[in-house]
PDB file of C-alpha atoms in Angstrom:
ATOM      1  CA  MET A  35     -42.557  12.187 -76.653  1.00  0.00           C
ATOM      2  CA  PRO A  36     -41.781   9.697 -73.838  1.00  0.00           C
ATOM      3  CA  THR A  37     -44.823   7.864 -72.705  1.00  0.00           C
ATOM      4  CA  THR A  38     -46.136   8.258 -69.169  1.00  0.00           C
ATOM      5  CA  ASP A  39     -48.081   5.016 -69.265  1.00  0.00           C
ATOM      6  CA  PRO A  40     -46.784   2.687 -66.557  1.00  0.00           C
ATOM      7  CA  GLU A  41     -47.518  -0.393 -68.639  1.00  0.00           C
ATOM      8  CA  ALA A  42     -45.516   1.012 -71.564  1.00  0.00           C
ATOM      9  CA  ARG A  43     -42.444   1.374 -69.311  1.00  0.00           C
ATOM     10  CA  GLY A  44     -42.409  -2.350 -68.615  1.00  0.00           C
ATOM     11  CA  ASP A  45     -40.624  -3.972 -65.635  1.00  0.00           C
ATOM     12  CA  GLY A  46     -38.149  -1.127 -65.271  1.00  0.00           C
ATOM     13  CA  GLY A  47     -40.875   1.260 -64.225  1.00  0.00           C
ATOM     14  CA  ALA A  48     -42.196  -1.201 -61.693  1.00  0.00           C
ATOM     15  CA  THR A  49     -38.702  -1.623 -60.255  1.00  0.00           C
ATOM     16  CA  ALA A  50     -38.251   2.112 -59.944  1.00  0.00           C
ATOM     17  CA  ARG A  51     -41.626   2.407 -58.279  1.00  0.00           C
ATOM     18  CA  VAL A  52     -40.745  -0.267 -55.676  1.00  0.00           C
ATOM     19  CA  ALA A  53     -37.297   1.181 -54.988  1.00  0.00           C
ATOM     20  CA  GLY A  54     -38.708   4.577 -54.303  1.00  0.00           C
ATOM     21  CA  SER A  55     -41.443   3.392 -51.950  1.00  0.00           C
ATOM     22  CA  PRO A  56     -41.530   4.705 -48.335  1.00  0.00           C
ATOM     23  CA  ALA A  57     -41.206   1.180 -46.879  1.00  0.00           C
ATOM     24  CA  THR A  58     -37.945   0.521 -48.734  1.00  0.00           C
ATOM     25  CA  ALA A  59     -36.442   3.870 -47.766  1.00  0.00           C
ATOM     26  CA  GLY A  60     -37.333   3.248 -44.122  1.00  0.00           C
ATOM     27  CA  ALA A  61     -35.635  -0.151 -44.182  1.00  0.00           C
ATOM     28  CA  ALA A  62     -32.456   1.383 -45.590  1.00  0.00           C
ATOM     29  CA  ASP A  63     -32.445   4.074 -42.890  1.00  0.00           C
ATOM     30  CA  SER A  64     -32.896   1.406 -40.200  1.00  0.00           C
ATOM     31  CA  ARG A  65     -29.928  -0.564 -41.522  1.00  0.00           C
ATOM     32  CA  ALA A  66     -27.764   2.549 -41.586  1.00  0.00           C
ATOM     33  CA  LEU A  67     -28.814   3.484 -38.048  1.00  0.00           C
ATOM     34  CA  ALA A  68     -28.093  -0.044 -36.834  1.00  0.00           C
ATOM     35  CA  GLY A  69     -24.603   0.168 -38.318  1.00  0.00           C
ATOM     36  CA  VAL A  70     -23.909   3.485 -36.598  1.00  0.00           C
ATOM     37  CA  LEU A  71     -25.161   2.149 -33.259  1.00  0.00           C
ATOM     38  CA  SER A  72     -23.028  -0.977 -33.592  1.00  0.00           C
ATOM     39  CA  ARG A  73     -19.881   1.059 -34.247  1.00  0.00           C
ATOM     40  CA  ALA A  74     -20.705   3.413 -31.361  1.00  0.00           C
ATOM     41  CA  GLU A  75     -21.247   0.476 -28.987  1.00  0.00           C
ATOM     42  CA  SER A  76     -17.917  -1.025 -30.007  1.00  0.00           C
ATOM     43  CA  LEU A  77     -16.159   2.319 -29.458  1.00  0.00           C
ATOM     44  CA  LEU A  78     -17.765   2.794 -26.047  1.00  0.00           C
ATOM     45  CA  GLY A  79     -16.764  -0.734 -25.059  1.00  0.00           C
ATOM     46  CA  ARG A  80     -13.117  -0.065 -25.890  1.00  0.00           C
ATOM     47  CA  LEU A  81     -13.245   3.287 -24.078  1.00  0.00           C
ATOM     48  CA  GLU A  82     -14.805   1.689 -20.995  1.00  0.00           C
ATOM     49  CA  GLN A  83     -12.098  -0.970 -20.929  1.00  0.00           C
ATOM     50  CA  LEU A  84      -9.408   1.699 -21.009  1.00  0.00           C
ATOM     51  CA  LEU A  85     -11.050   3.625 -18.164  1.00  0.00           C
ATOM     52  CA  VAL A  86     -11.870   0.678 -15.923  1.00  0.00           C
ATOM     53  CA  ASN A  87      -8.610  -1.237 -16.308  1.00  0.00           C
ATOM     54  CA  ALA A  88      -5.539   0.607 -15.075  1.00  0.00           C
ATOM     55  CA  PRO A  89      -2.803   0.723 -17.724  1.00  0.00           C
ATOM     56  CA  ALA A  90       0.318  -1.307 -17.025  1.00  0.00           C
ATOM     57  CA  PRO A  91       3.282   0.925 -16.190  1.00  0.00           C
ATOM     58  CA  ASP A  92       6.807   0.709 -17.556  1.00  0.00           C
ATOM     59  CA  TRP A  93       8.102  -1.842 -15.062  1.00  0.00           C
ATOM     60  CA  THR A  94      11.714  -0.940 -15.846  1.00  0.00           C
ATOM     61  CA  SER A  95      11.270   2.719 -14.884  1.00  0.00           C
ATOM     62  CA  ALA A  96      11.271   2.275 -11.079  1.00  0.00           C
ATOM     63  CA  ILE A  97      11.460  -0.177  -8.179  1.00  0.00           C
ATOM     64  CA  ALA A  98       8.583   1.427  -6.268  1.00  0.00           C
ATOM     65  CA  TRP A  99       5.160   2.757  -7.275  1.00  0.00           C
ATOM     66  CA  ARG A 100       2.206   4.512  -5.681  1.00  0.00           C
ATOM     67  CA  TRP A 101      -1.380   3.563  -6.500  1.00  0.00           C
ATOM     68  CA  ARG A 102      -3.191   6.830  -7.183  1.00  0.00           C
ATOM     69  CA  ARG A 103      -6.820   7.620  -7.996  1.00  0.00           C
ATOM     70  CA  ARG A 104      -7.933  10.871  -9.620  1.00  0.00           C
ATOM     71  CA  ALA A 105     -11.205  12.322 -10.837  1.00  0.00           C
ATOM     72  CA  THR A 106     -11.601  12.821 -14.601  1.00  0.00           C
ATOM     73  CA  ALA A 107     -14.428  13.739 -16.944  1.00  0.00           C
ATOM     74  CA  PHE A 108     -15.094  10.016 -17.312  1.00  0.00           C
ATOM     75  CA  GLY A 109     -15.137   9.290 -13.572  1.00  0.00           C
ATOM     76  CA  MET A 110     -12.458   8.031 -11.179  1.00  0.00           C
ATOM     77  CA  GLN A 111      -9.328   6.598 -12.776  1.00  0.00           C
ATOM     78  CA  ALA A 112      -6.503   4.762 -11.024  1.00  0.00           C
ATOM     79  CA  ALA A 113      -2.949   3.989 -12.084  1.00  0.00           C
ATOM     80  CA  LEU A 114       0.485   3.092 -10.757  1.00  0.00           C
ATOM     81  CA  GLN A 115       2.782   6.108 -10.551  1.00  0.00           C
ATOM     82  CA  PRO A 116       6.536   5.440 -10.370  1.00  0.00           C
ATOM     83  CA  VAL A 117       8.448   6.766  -7.356  1.00  0.00           C
ATOM     84  CA  ARG A 118      11.432   8.520  -8.880  1.00  0.00           C
ATOM     85  CA  HIS A 119      13.365   9.102  -5.645  1.00  0.00           C
ATOM     86  CA  VAL A 120      13.241   6.135  -3.262  1.00  0.00           C
ATOM     87  CA  SER A 121      14.455   6.571   0.312  1.00  0.00           C
ATOM     88  CA  PRO A 122      18.128   5.494   0.416  1.00  0.00           C
ATOM     89  CA  ILE A 123      17.943   3.983   3.923  1.00  0.00           C
ATOM     90  CA  ARG A 124      19.752   0.678   4.417  1.00  0.00           C
ATOM     91  CA  LEU A 125      19.312  -2.154   6.897  1.00  0.00           C
ATOM     92  CA  GLY A 126      22.560  -1.154   8.595  1.00  0.00           C
ATOM     93  CA  ASP A 127      21.069   2.259   9.419  1.00  0.00           C
ATOM     94  CA  LEU A 128      18.388   0.704  11.633  1.00  0.00           C
ATOM     95  CA  LYS A 129      19.733   0.209  15.143  1.00  0.00           C
ATOM     96  CA  HIS A 130      18.416  -1.654  18.196  1.00  0.00           C
ATOM     97  CA  ILE A 131      15.622  -3.471  16.376  1.00  0.00           C
ATOM     98  CA  ASP A 132      17.714  -6.540  15.574  1.00  0.00           C
ATOM     99  CA  GLU A 133      15.063  -9.167  16.370  1.00  0.00           C
ATOM    100  CA  GLN A 134      12.402  -7.406  14.324  1.00  0.00           C
ATOM    101  CA  LYS A 135      14.815  -6.822  11.478  1.00  0.00           C
ATOM    102  CA  ALA A 136      15.886 -10.476  11.405  1.00  0.00           C
ATOM    103  CA  ALA A 137      12.307 -11.787  11.376  1.00  0.00           C
ATOM    104  CA  ILE A 138      11.092  -9.545   8.555  1.00  0.00           C
ATOM    105  CA  GLU A 139      14.256  -9.915   6.491  1.00  0.00           C
ATOM    106  CA  ARG A 140      13.975 -13.713   6.716  1.00  0.00           C
ATOM    107  CA  ASN A 141      10.366 -13.594   5.517  1.00  0.00           C
ATOM    108  CA  THR A 142      11.259 -11.214   2.682  1.00  0.00           C
ATOM    109  CA  ARG A 143      14.204 -13.344   1.624  1.00  0.00           C
ATOM    110  CA  GLN A 144      11.937 -16.401   1.443  1.00  0.00           C
ATOM    111  CA  PHE A 145       9.509 -14.427  -0.710  1.00  0.00           C
ATOM    112  CA  VAL A 146      12.181 -13.195  -3.111  1.00  0.00           C
ATOM    113  CA  GLN A 147      13.557 -16.726  -3.433  1.00  0.00           C
ATOM    114  CA  ARG A 148      10.067 -18.017  -4.324  1.00  0.00           C
ATOM    115  CA  ARG A 149       9.641 -19.982  -1.128  1.00  0.00           C
ATOM    116  CA  PRO A 150       6.576 -19.812   1.144  1.00  0.00           C
ATOM    117  CA  ALA A 151       6.281 -16.499   3.024  1.00  0.00           C
ATOM    118  CA  ASN A 152       3.688 -14.622   5.062  1.00  0.00           C
ATOM    119  CA  ASN A 153       1.916 -11.293   4.954  1.00  0.00           C
ATOM    120  CA  VAL A 154       3.390  -9.077   7.687  1.00  0.00           C
ATOM    121  CA  LEU A 155       1.866  -6.713  10.254  1.00  0.00           C
ATOM    122  CA  LEU A 156       4.308  -4.369  12.013  1.00  0.00           C
ATOM    123  CA  THR A 157       2.830  -2.721  15.100  1.00  0.00           C
ATOM    124  CA  GLY A 158       4.043  -0.724  18.057  1.00  0.00           C
ATOM    125  CA  SER A 159       5.469   2.587  19.170  1.00  0.00           C
ATOM    126  CA  ARG A 160       5.671   5.454  16.735  1.00  0.00           C
ATOM    127  CA  GLY A 161       8.992   6.356  15.178  1.00  0.00           C
ATOM    128  CA  THR A 162      10.689   3.040  15.945  1.00  0.00           C
ATOM    129  CA  GLY A 163      11.519   2.049  12.376  1.00  0.00           C
ATOM    130  CA  LYS A 164       8.487   0.130  11.099  1.00  0.00           C
ATOM    131  CA  SER A 165       8.168   1.941   7.771  1.00  0.00           C
ATOM    132  CA  SER A 166      11.924   2.489   7.440  1.00  0.00           C
ATOM    133  CA  LEU A 167      12.528  -1.251   7.720  1.00  0.00           C
ATOM    134  CA  ILE A 168      10.295  -1.970   4.730  1.00  0.00           C
ATOM    135  CA  LYS A 169      12.035   0.727   2.660  1.00  0.00           C
ATOM    136  CA  ALA A 170      15.421  -0.688   3.645  1.00  0.00           C
ATOM    137  CA  LEU A 171      14.335  -4.176   2.581  1.00  0.00           C
ATOM    138  CA  LEU A 172      13.337  -2.802  -0.822  1.00  0.00           C
ATOM    139  CA  ASN A 173      16.822  -1.338  -1.282  1.00  0.00           C
ATOM    140  CA  GLU A 174      18.403  -4.583  -0.103  1.00  0.00           C
ATOM    141  CA  TYR A 175      16.478  -6.916  -2.418  1.00  0.00           C
ATOM    142  CA  ALA A 176      15.573  -4.748  -5.415  1.00  0.00           C
ATOM    143  CA  SER A 177      18.437  -6.273  -7.399  1.00  0.00           C
ATOM    144  CA  GLN A 178      16.805  -9.688  -6.847  1.00  0.00           C
ATOM    145  CA  GLY A 179      13.451  -8.587  -8.244  1.00  0.00           C
ATOM    146  CA  LEU A 180      11.697  -7.127  -5.198  1.00  0.00           C
ATOM    147  CA  ARG A 181       9.308  -4.263  -5.968  1.00  0.00           C
ATOM    148  CA  LEU A 182       7.022  -2.156  -3.772  1.00  0.00           C
ATOM    149  CA  ILE A 183       3.547  -0.699  -4.365  1.00  0.00           C
ATOM    150  CA  GLU A 184       2.358   1.836  -1.802  1.00  0.00           C
ATOM    151  CA  VAL A 185      -1.426   1.915  -1.334  1.00  0.00           C
ATOM    152  CA  ASP A 186      -3.376   4.382   0.815  1.00  0.00           C
ATOM    153  CA  LYS A 187      -6.001   3.046   3.175  1.00  0.00           C
ATOM    154  CA  ASP A 188      -8.803   4.649   1.158  1.00  0.00           C
ATOM    155  CA  ASP A 189      -7.666   2.791  -1.974  1.00  0.00           C
ATOM    156  CA  LEU A 190      -7.576  -0.702  -0.482  1.00  0.00           C
ATOM    157  CA  VAL A 191     -10.842  -1.457  -2.272  1.00  0.00           C
ATOM    158  CA  ASP A 192      -8.697  -1.582  -5.439  1.00  0.00           C
ATOM    159  CA  LEU A 193      -6.518  -4.440  -4.161  1.00  0.00           C
ATOM    160  CA  PRO A 194      -8.045  -7.030  -6.530  1.00  0.00           C
ATOM    161  CA  GLU A 195      -7.281  -4.772  -9.489  1.00  0.00           C
ATOM    162  CA  ILE A 196      -3.702  -4.215  -8.298  1.00  0.00           C
ATOM    163  CA  VAL A 197      -3.128  -7.939  -7.857  1.00  0.00           C
ATOM    164  CA  GLU A 198      -4.526  -8.632 -11.314  1.00  0.00           C
ATOM    165  CA  LEU A 199      -2.286  -5.933 -12.800  1.00  0.00           C
ATOM    166  CA  VAL A 200       0.911  -7.550 -11.503  1.00  0.00           C
ATOM    167  CA  ALA A 201      -0.178 -11.166 -11.983  1.00  0.00           C
ATOM    168  CA  GLY A 202       2.217 -13.037 -14.236  1.00  0.00           C
ATOM    169  CA  ARG A 203       5.067 -10.586 -13.739  1.00  0.00           C
ATOM    170  CA  PRO A 204       8.435 -12.146 -12.801  1.00  0.00           C
ATOM    171  CA  GLU A 205       9.069  -9.564 -10.067  1.00  0.00           C
ATOM    172  CA  ARG A 206       8.001 -10.030  -6.441  1.00  0.00           C
ATOM    173  CA  PHE A 207       5.661  -7.292  -5.193  1.00  0.00           C
ATOM    174  CA  ILE A 208       5.121  -6.018  -1.658  1.00  0.00           C
ATOM    175  CA  VAL A 209       1.881  -4.048  -1.308  1.00  0.00           C
ATOM    176  CA  PHE A 210       2.778  -1.541   1.410  1.00  0.00           C
ATOM    177  CA  CYS A 211       0.106   0.056   3.621  1.00  0.00           C
ATOM    178  CA  ASP A 212       1.651   2.569   6.015  1.00  0.00           C
ATOM    179  CA  ASP A 213       0.110   3.729   9.306  1.00  0.00           C
ATOM    180  CA  LEU A 214      -2.920   1.544   8.791  1.00  0.00           C
ATOM    181  CA  SER A 215      -5.976   1.738  11.030  1.00  0.00           C
ATOM    182  CA  PHE A 216      -9.706   1.619  10.458  1.00  0.00           C
ATOM    183  CA  GLU A 217     -12.851   3.059  11.916  1.00  0.00           C
ATOM    184  CA  GLU A 218     -16.013   1.002  11.938  1.00  0.00           C
ATOM    185  CA  GLY A 219     -17.711   0.679   8.560  1.00  0.00           C
ATOM    186  CA  GLU A 220     -14.795   1.715   6.350  1.00  0.00           C
ATOM    187  CA  PRO A 221     -14.832  -0.173   3.006  1.00  0.00           C
ATOM    188  CA  GLY A 222     -11.089  -0.821   2.967  1.00  0.00           C
ATOM    189  CA  TYR A 223     -11.419  -3.038   6.052  1.00  0.00           C
ATOM    190  CA  LYS A 224     -13.466  -5.701   4.269  1.00  0.00           C
ATOM    191  CA  ALA A 225     -11.369  -5.416   1.110  1.00  0.00           C
ATOM    192  CA  LEU A 226      -8.165  -6.076   3.041  1.00  0.00           C
ATOM    193  CA  LYS A 227      -9.698  -9.061   4.834  1.00  0.00           C
ATOM    194  CA  VAL A 228     -10.673 -10.620   1.517  1.00  0.00           C
ATOM    195  CA  ALA A 229      -7.268  -9.921  -0.046  1.00  0.00           C
ATOM    196  CA  LEU A 230      -5.421 -11.493   2.882  1.00  0.00           C
ATOM    197  CA  ASP A 231      -7.425 -14.687   3.182  1.00  0.00           C
ATOM    198  CA  GLY A 232     -11.069 -14.686   2.269  1.00  0.00           C
ATOM    199  CA  SER A 233     -11.531 -14.890  -1.461  1.00  0.00           C
ATOM    200  CA  VAL A 234     -12.490 -17.994  -3.415  1.00  0.00           C
ATOM    201  CA  ALA A 235      -9.471 -17.199  -5.625  1.00  0.00           C
ATOM    202  CA  ALA A 236      -6.024 -18.204  -4.396  1.00  0.00           C
ATOM    203  CA  GLN A 237      -3.731 -15.382  -3.334  1.00  0.00           C
ATOM    204  CA  SER A 238      -1.262 -14.415  -6.050  1.00  0.00           C
ATOM    205  CA  GLU A 239       2.105 -16.069  -5.468  1.00  0.00           C
ATOM    206  CA  ASN A 240       4.070 -12.919  -6.396  1.00  0.00           C
ATOM    207  CA  VAL A 241       2.295 -10.513  -4.000  1.00  0.00           C
ATOM    208  CA  LEU A 242       2.549 -10.030  -0.231  1.00  0.00           C
ATOM    209  CA  ILE A 243       0.991  -7.344   1.956  1.00  0.00           C
ATOM    210  CA  TYR A 244       3.155  -5.535   4.520  1.00  0.00           C
ATOM    211  CA  ALA A 245       1.280  -3.120   6.796  1.00  0.00           C
ATOM    212  CA  THR A 246       2.390  -0.869   9.657  1.00  0.00           C
ATOM    213  CA  SER A 247       0.129   0.375  12.428  1.00  0.00           C
ATOM    214  CA  ASN A 248       0.201   1.827  15.917  1.00  0.00           C
ATOM    215  CA  ARG A 249      -2.809  -0.391  16.689  1.00  0.00           C
ATOM    216  CA  ARG A 250      -2.239  -4.108  17.130  1.00  0.00           C
ATOM    217  CA  HIS A 251      -5.708  -5.010  15.886  1.00  0.00           C
ATOM    218  CA  LEU A 252      -5.961  -2.103  13.409  1.00  0.00           C
ATOM    219  CA  MET A 253      -9.246  -0.819  14.878  1.00  0.00           C
ATOM    220  CA  PRO A 254     -10.215   1.148  18.008  1.00  0.00           C
ATOM    221  CA  GLU A 255     -11.156  -0.966  21.013  1.00  0.00           C
ATOM    222  CA  TYR A 256     -13.623   0.117  23.692  1.00  0.00           C
ATOM    223  CA  MET A 257     -14.335  -0.967  27.241  1.00  0.00           C
ATOM    224  CA  ARG A 258     -17.941  -1.778  26.395  1.00  0.00           C
ATOM    225  CA  GLU A 259     -16.732  -4.515  24.044  1.00  0.00           C
ATOM    226  CA  ASN A 260     -15.113  -6.342  26.947  1.00  0.00           C
ATOM    227  CA  LEU A 261     -18.489  -6.332  28.695  1.00  0.00           C
ATOM    228  CA  GLU A 262     -19.917  -8.352  25.820  1.00  0.00           C
ATOM    229  CA  ALA A 263     -17.836 -11.387  26.869  1.00  0.00           C
ATOM    230  CA  LYS A 264     -19.947 -14.290  28.062  1.00  0.00           C
ATOM    231  CA  HIS A 265     -18.942 -15.990  31.297  1.00  0.00           C
ATOM    232  CA  GLN A 266     -19.828 -19.668  31.310  1.00  0.00           C
ATOM    233  CA  SER A 267     -20.416 -21.831  34.384  1.00  0.00           C
ATOM    234  CA  ASP A 268     -17.250 -23.824  33.672  1.00  0.00           C
ATOM    235  CA  GLY A 269     -15.150 -20.651  33.777  1.00  0.00           C
ATOM    236  CA  GLU A 270     -14.452 -20.422  30.031  1.00  0.00           C
ATOM    237  CA  ILE A 271     -14.649 -16.926  28.562  1.00  0.00           C
ATOM    238  CA  HIS A 272     -15.891 -16.397  25.011  1.00  0.00           C
ATOM    239  CA  PRO A 273     -15.072 -12.964  23.613  1.00  0.00           C
ATOM    240  CA  GLY A 274     -17.987 -10.952  22.264  1.00  0.00           C
ATOM    241  CA  GLU A 275     -18.730 -10.913  18.576  1.00  0.00           C
ATOM    242  CA  THR A 276     -17.483  -7.349  18.175  1.00  0.00           C
ATOM    243  CA  VAL A 277     -14.080  -8.259  19.575  1.00  0.00           C
ATOM    244  CA  GLU A 278     -13.927 -11.350  17.380  1.00  0.00           C
ATOM    245  CA  GLU A 279     -14.613  -9.260  14.292  1.00  0.00           C
ATOM    246  CA  LYS A 280     -11.850  -6.790  15.122  1.00  0.00           C
ATOM    247  CA  ILE A 281      -9.281  -9.463  15.855  1.00  0.00           C
ATOM    248  CA  SER A 282     -10.140 -11.387  12.686  1.00  0.00           C
ATOM    249  CA  LEU A 283      -8.331  -8.913  10.412  1.00  0.00           C
ATOM    250  CA  SER A 284      -5.009  -8.840  12.257  1.00  0.00           C
ATOM    251  CA  GLU A 285      -5.077 -12.639  12.557  1.00  0.00           C
ATOM    252  CA  ARG A 286      -4.952 -12.944   8.771  1.00  0.00           C
ATOM    253  CA  PHE A 287      -1.401 -11.599   8.781  1.00  0.00           C
ATOM    254  CA  GLY A 288       0.849 -14.626   9.142  1.00  0.00           C
ATOM    255  CA  LEU A 289       3.688 -12.708  10.791  1.00  0.00           C
ATOM    256  CA  TRP A 290       3.222 -10.177  13.603  1.00  0.00           C
ATOM    257  CA  VAL A 291       6.225  -8.064  14.583  1.00  0.00           C
ATOM    258  CA  SER A 292       6.063  -5.655  17.536  1.00  0.00           C
ATOM    259  CA  PHE A 293       8.238  -2.555  18.095  1.00  0.00           C
ATOM    260  CA  TYR A 294       8.904  -0.967  21.478  1.00  0.00           C
ATOM    261  CA  PRO A 295      10.169   2.408  22.781  1.00  0.00           C
ATOM    262  CA  PHE A 296      13.930   2.845  22.943  1.00  0.00           C
ATOM    263  CA  ARG A 297      15.920   3.141  26.132  1.00  0.00           C
ATOM    264  CA  GLN A 298      17.950   6.296  26.621  1.00  0.00           C
ATOM    265  CA  ASP A 299      21.254   4.624  25.714  1.00  0.00           C
ATOM    266  CA  ASP A 300      19.712   3.164  22.562  1.00  0.00           C
ATOM    267  CA  TYR A 301      18.381   6.570  21.567  1.00  0.00           C
ATOM    268  CA  LEU A 302      21.805   8.186  22.048  1.00  0.00           C
ATOM    269  CA  ALA A 303      23.460   5.435  20.027  1.00  0.00           C
ATOM    270  CA  ILE A 304      21.069   6.107  17.141  1.00  0.00           C
ATOM    271  CA  VAL A 305      21.812   9.831  17.394  1.00  0.00           C
ATOM    272  CA  ALA A 306      25.538   9.055  17.222  1.00  0.00           C
ATOM    273  CA  HIS A 307      25.039   6.882  14.124  1.00  0.00           C
ATOM    274  CA  TRP A 308      23.198   9.578  12.225  1.00  0.00           C
ATOM    275  CA  LEU A 309      25.571  12.348  13.280  1.00  0.00           C
ATOM    276  CA  ALA A 310      28.494  10.241  12.063  1.00  0.00           C
ATOM    277  CA  SER A 311      26.697   9.667   8.752  1.00  0.00           C
ATOM    278  CA  PHE A 312      26.493  13.449   8.354  1.00  0.00           C
ATOM    279  CA  GLY A 313      30.244  13.799   8.904  1.00  0.00           C
ATOM    280  CA  CYS A 314      30.402  14.817  12.577  1.00  0.00           C
ATOM    281  CA  ASP A 315      33.494  13.663  14.482  1.00  0.00           C
ATOM    282  CA  GLU A 316      33.618  11.925  17.858  1.00  0.00           C
ATOM    283  CA  GLY A 317      34.059  15.161  19.766  1.00  0.00           C
ATOM    284  CA  GLU A 318      30.996  16.734  18.179  1.00  0.00           C
ATOM    285  CA  ILE A 319      28.945  13.600  18.807  1.00  0.00           C
ATOM    286  CA  GLU A 320      29.901  13.537  22.485  1.00  0.00           C
ATOM    287  CA  ALA A 321      29.133  17.238  22.852  1.00  0.00           C
ATOM    288  CA  ALA A 322      25.679  16.706  21.360  1.00  0.00           C
ATOM    289  CA  ARG A 323      24.472  14.168  23.959  1.00  0.00           C
ATOM    290  CA  ALA A 324      22.853  16.675  26.342  1.00  0.00           C
ATOM    291  CA  ASP A 325      21.146  18.538  23.506  1.00  0.00           C
ATOM    292  CA  ALA A 326      19.906  15.247  22.057  1.00  0.00           C
ATOM    293  CA  LEU A 327      18.238  14.328  25.347  1.00  0.00           C
ATOM    294  CA  ARG A 328      16.689  17.771  25.632  1.00  0.00           C
ATOM    295  CA  PHE A 329      15.425  17.504  22.048  1.00  0.00           C
ATOM    296  CA  ALA A 330      13.733  14.172  22.854  1.00  0.00           C
ATOM    297  CA  LEU A 331      12.241  15.536  26.091  1.00  0.00           C
ATOM    298  CA  GLU A 332      10.608  18.413  24.226  1.00  0.00           C
ATOM    299  CA  ARG A 333       8.940  15.955  21.875  1.00  0.00           C
ATOM    300  CA  GLY A 334       7.992  13.405  24.484  1.00  0.00           C
ATOM    301  CA  SER A 335       9.653  10.541  22.644  1.00  0.00           C
ATOM    302  CA  ARG A 336      13.050   8.838  22.400  1.00  0.00           C
ATOM    303  CA  SER A 337      12.434   7.256  19.021  1.00  0.00           C
ATOM    304  CA  GLY A 338      14.569   6.617  15.991  1.00  0.00           C
ATOM    305  CA  ARG A 339      12.632   9.269  14.120  1.00  0.00           C
ATOM    306  CA  VAL A 340      13.378  11.893  16.780  1.00  0.00           C
ATOM    307  CA  ALA A 341      17.062  10.875  16.727  1.00  0.00           C
ATOM    308  CA  TRP A 342      17.130  11.359  12.944  1.00  0.00           C
ATOM    309  CA  GLN A 343      15.446  14.740  13.225  1.00  0.00           C
ATOM    310  CA  PHE A 344      17.891  15.916  15.886  1.00  0.00           C
ATOM    311  CA  ALA A 345      20.890  14.724  13.857  1.00  0.00           C
ATOM    312  CA  LYS A 346      19.710  16.645  10.791  1.00  0.00           C
ATOM    313  CA  ASP A 347      19.178  19.783  12.839  1.00  0.00           C
ATOM    314  CA  ARG A 348      22.552  19.499  14.566  1.00  0.00           C
ATOM    315  CA  ALA A 349      24.605  18.559  11.511  1.00  0.00           C
ATOM    316  CA  GLY A 350      22.973  21.267   9.402  1.00  0.00           C
ATOM    317  CA  ARG A 351      24.227  24.069  11.630  1.00  0.00           C
ATOM    318  CA  GLU A 352      27.399  26.012  11.076  1.00  0.00           C
ATOM    319  CA  PRO A 353      30.360  24.583  13.053  1.00  0.00           C
ATOM    320  CA  GLY A 354      30.287  27.527  15.468  1.00  0.00           C
ATOM    321  CA  GLU A 355      26.571  26.965  16.197  1.00  0.00           C
ATOM    322  CA  ARG A 356      26.930  23.332  17.287  1.00  0.00           C
ATOM    323  CA  SER A 357      28.341  24.020  20.738  1.00  0.00           C
TER     324      SER A 357
END
């Protein structure tokens, strides 16, 4: 019979006794748990990197993108979405804004040619071609590497991430903020100030910001702020701190371009251009003048947008309905 005497089993029995001890089993479990935790931490790190950093798009799929944020099970995620159908408007379609068009086209041409250029703020009357001019410039210079990224005001806090995403690309990117204005305390205001000229990091050489607004200083202005001005004995006036803060954002745009309401003749000329583009002949265009003025009067504006809307309405009718 096999002996049960520990001494008779020799060193092998002692080894078996040590291997089966509770302390040794606990150490093995700890090592296994540590390995599982290490692999889990590595997996979570990779997952976090995928969620935090927006994936690079297929840059050959479009010439314009929109920055979009959406809620997921893992939190908010942002990415560039390609714009499949870009507005076909051309610079030649924009009438009676020749000075504004020349100034912004010159700046954009400098940018595309890798020469110094400024961020641009387009302000003024509604419907006068501010946004259309930027779209037309994209169509004009896309073949030379110009690209556009449209960013909503609420997403301006992501500007550093957008700039990092396009850094090193050979294309030239315009970050486009349309109809921009802020109320006090909005986070995008500070983010835009830093992106324009306020960060310790140099601004990326392949990114410019073009913004349109009906407000010259991008924020509401109140009479009480004028009362904060300090009148000195020598007659010098120092604007109040609130006014200084509001002006500081618009001043960071290197190029300001203002747009003004159209005169009646200018409005009718724009109507004629769009009617002709829709195939109307001279007789139809002349017959439409009175209706075009009435259309503008009903809307309280003689703008390029109203002219475009009237031309679409008029040209879309049956020939017998146009008189």
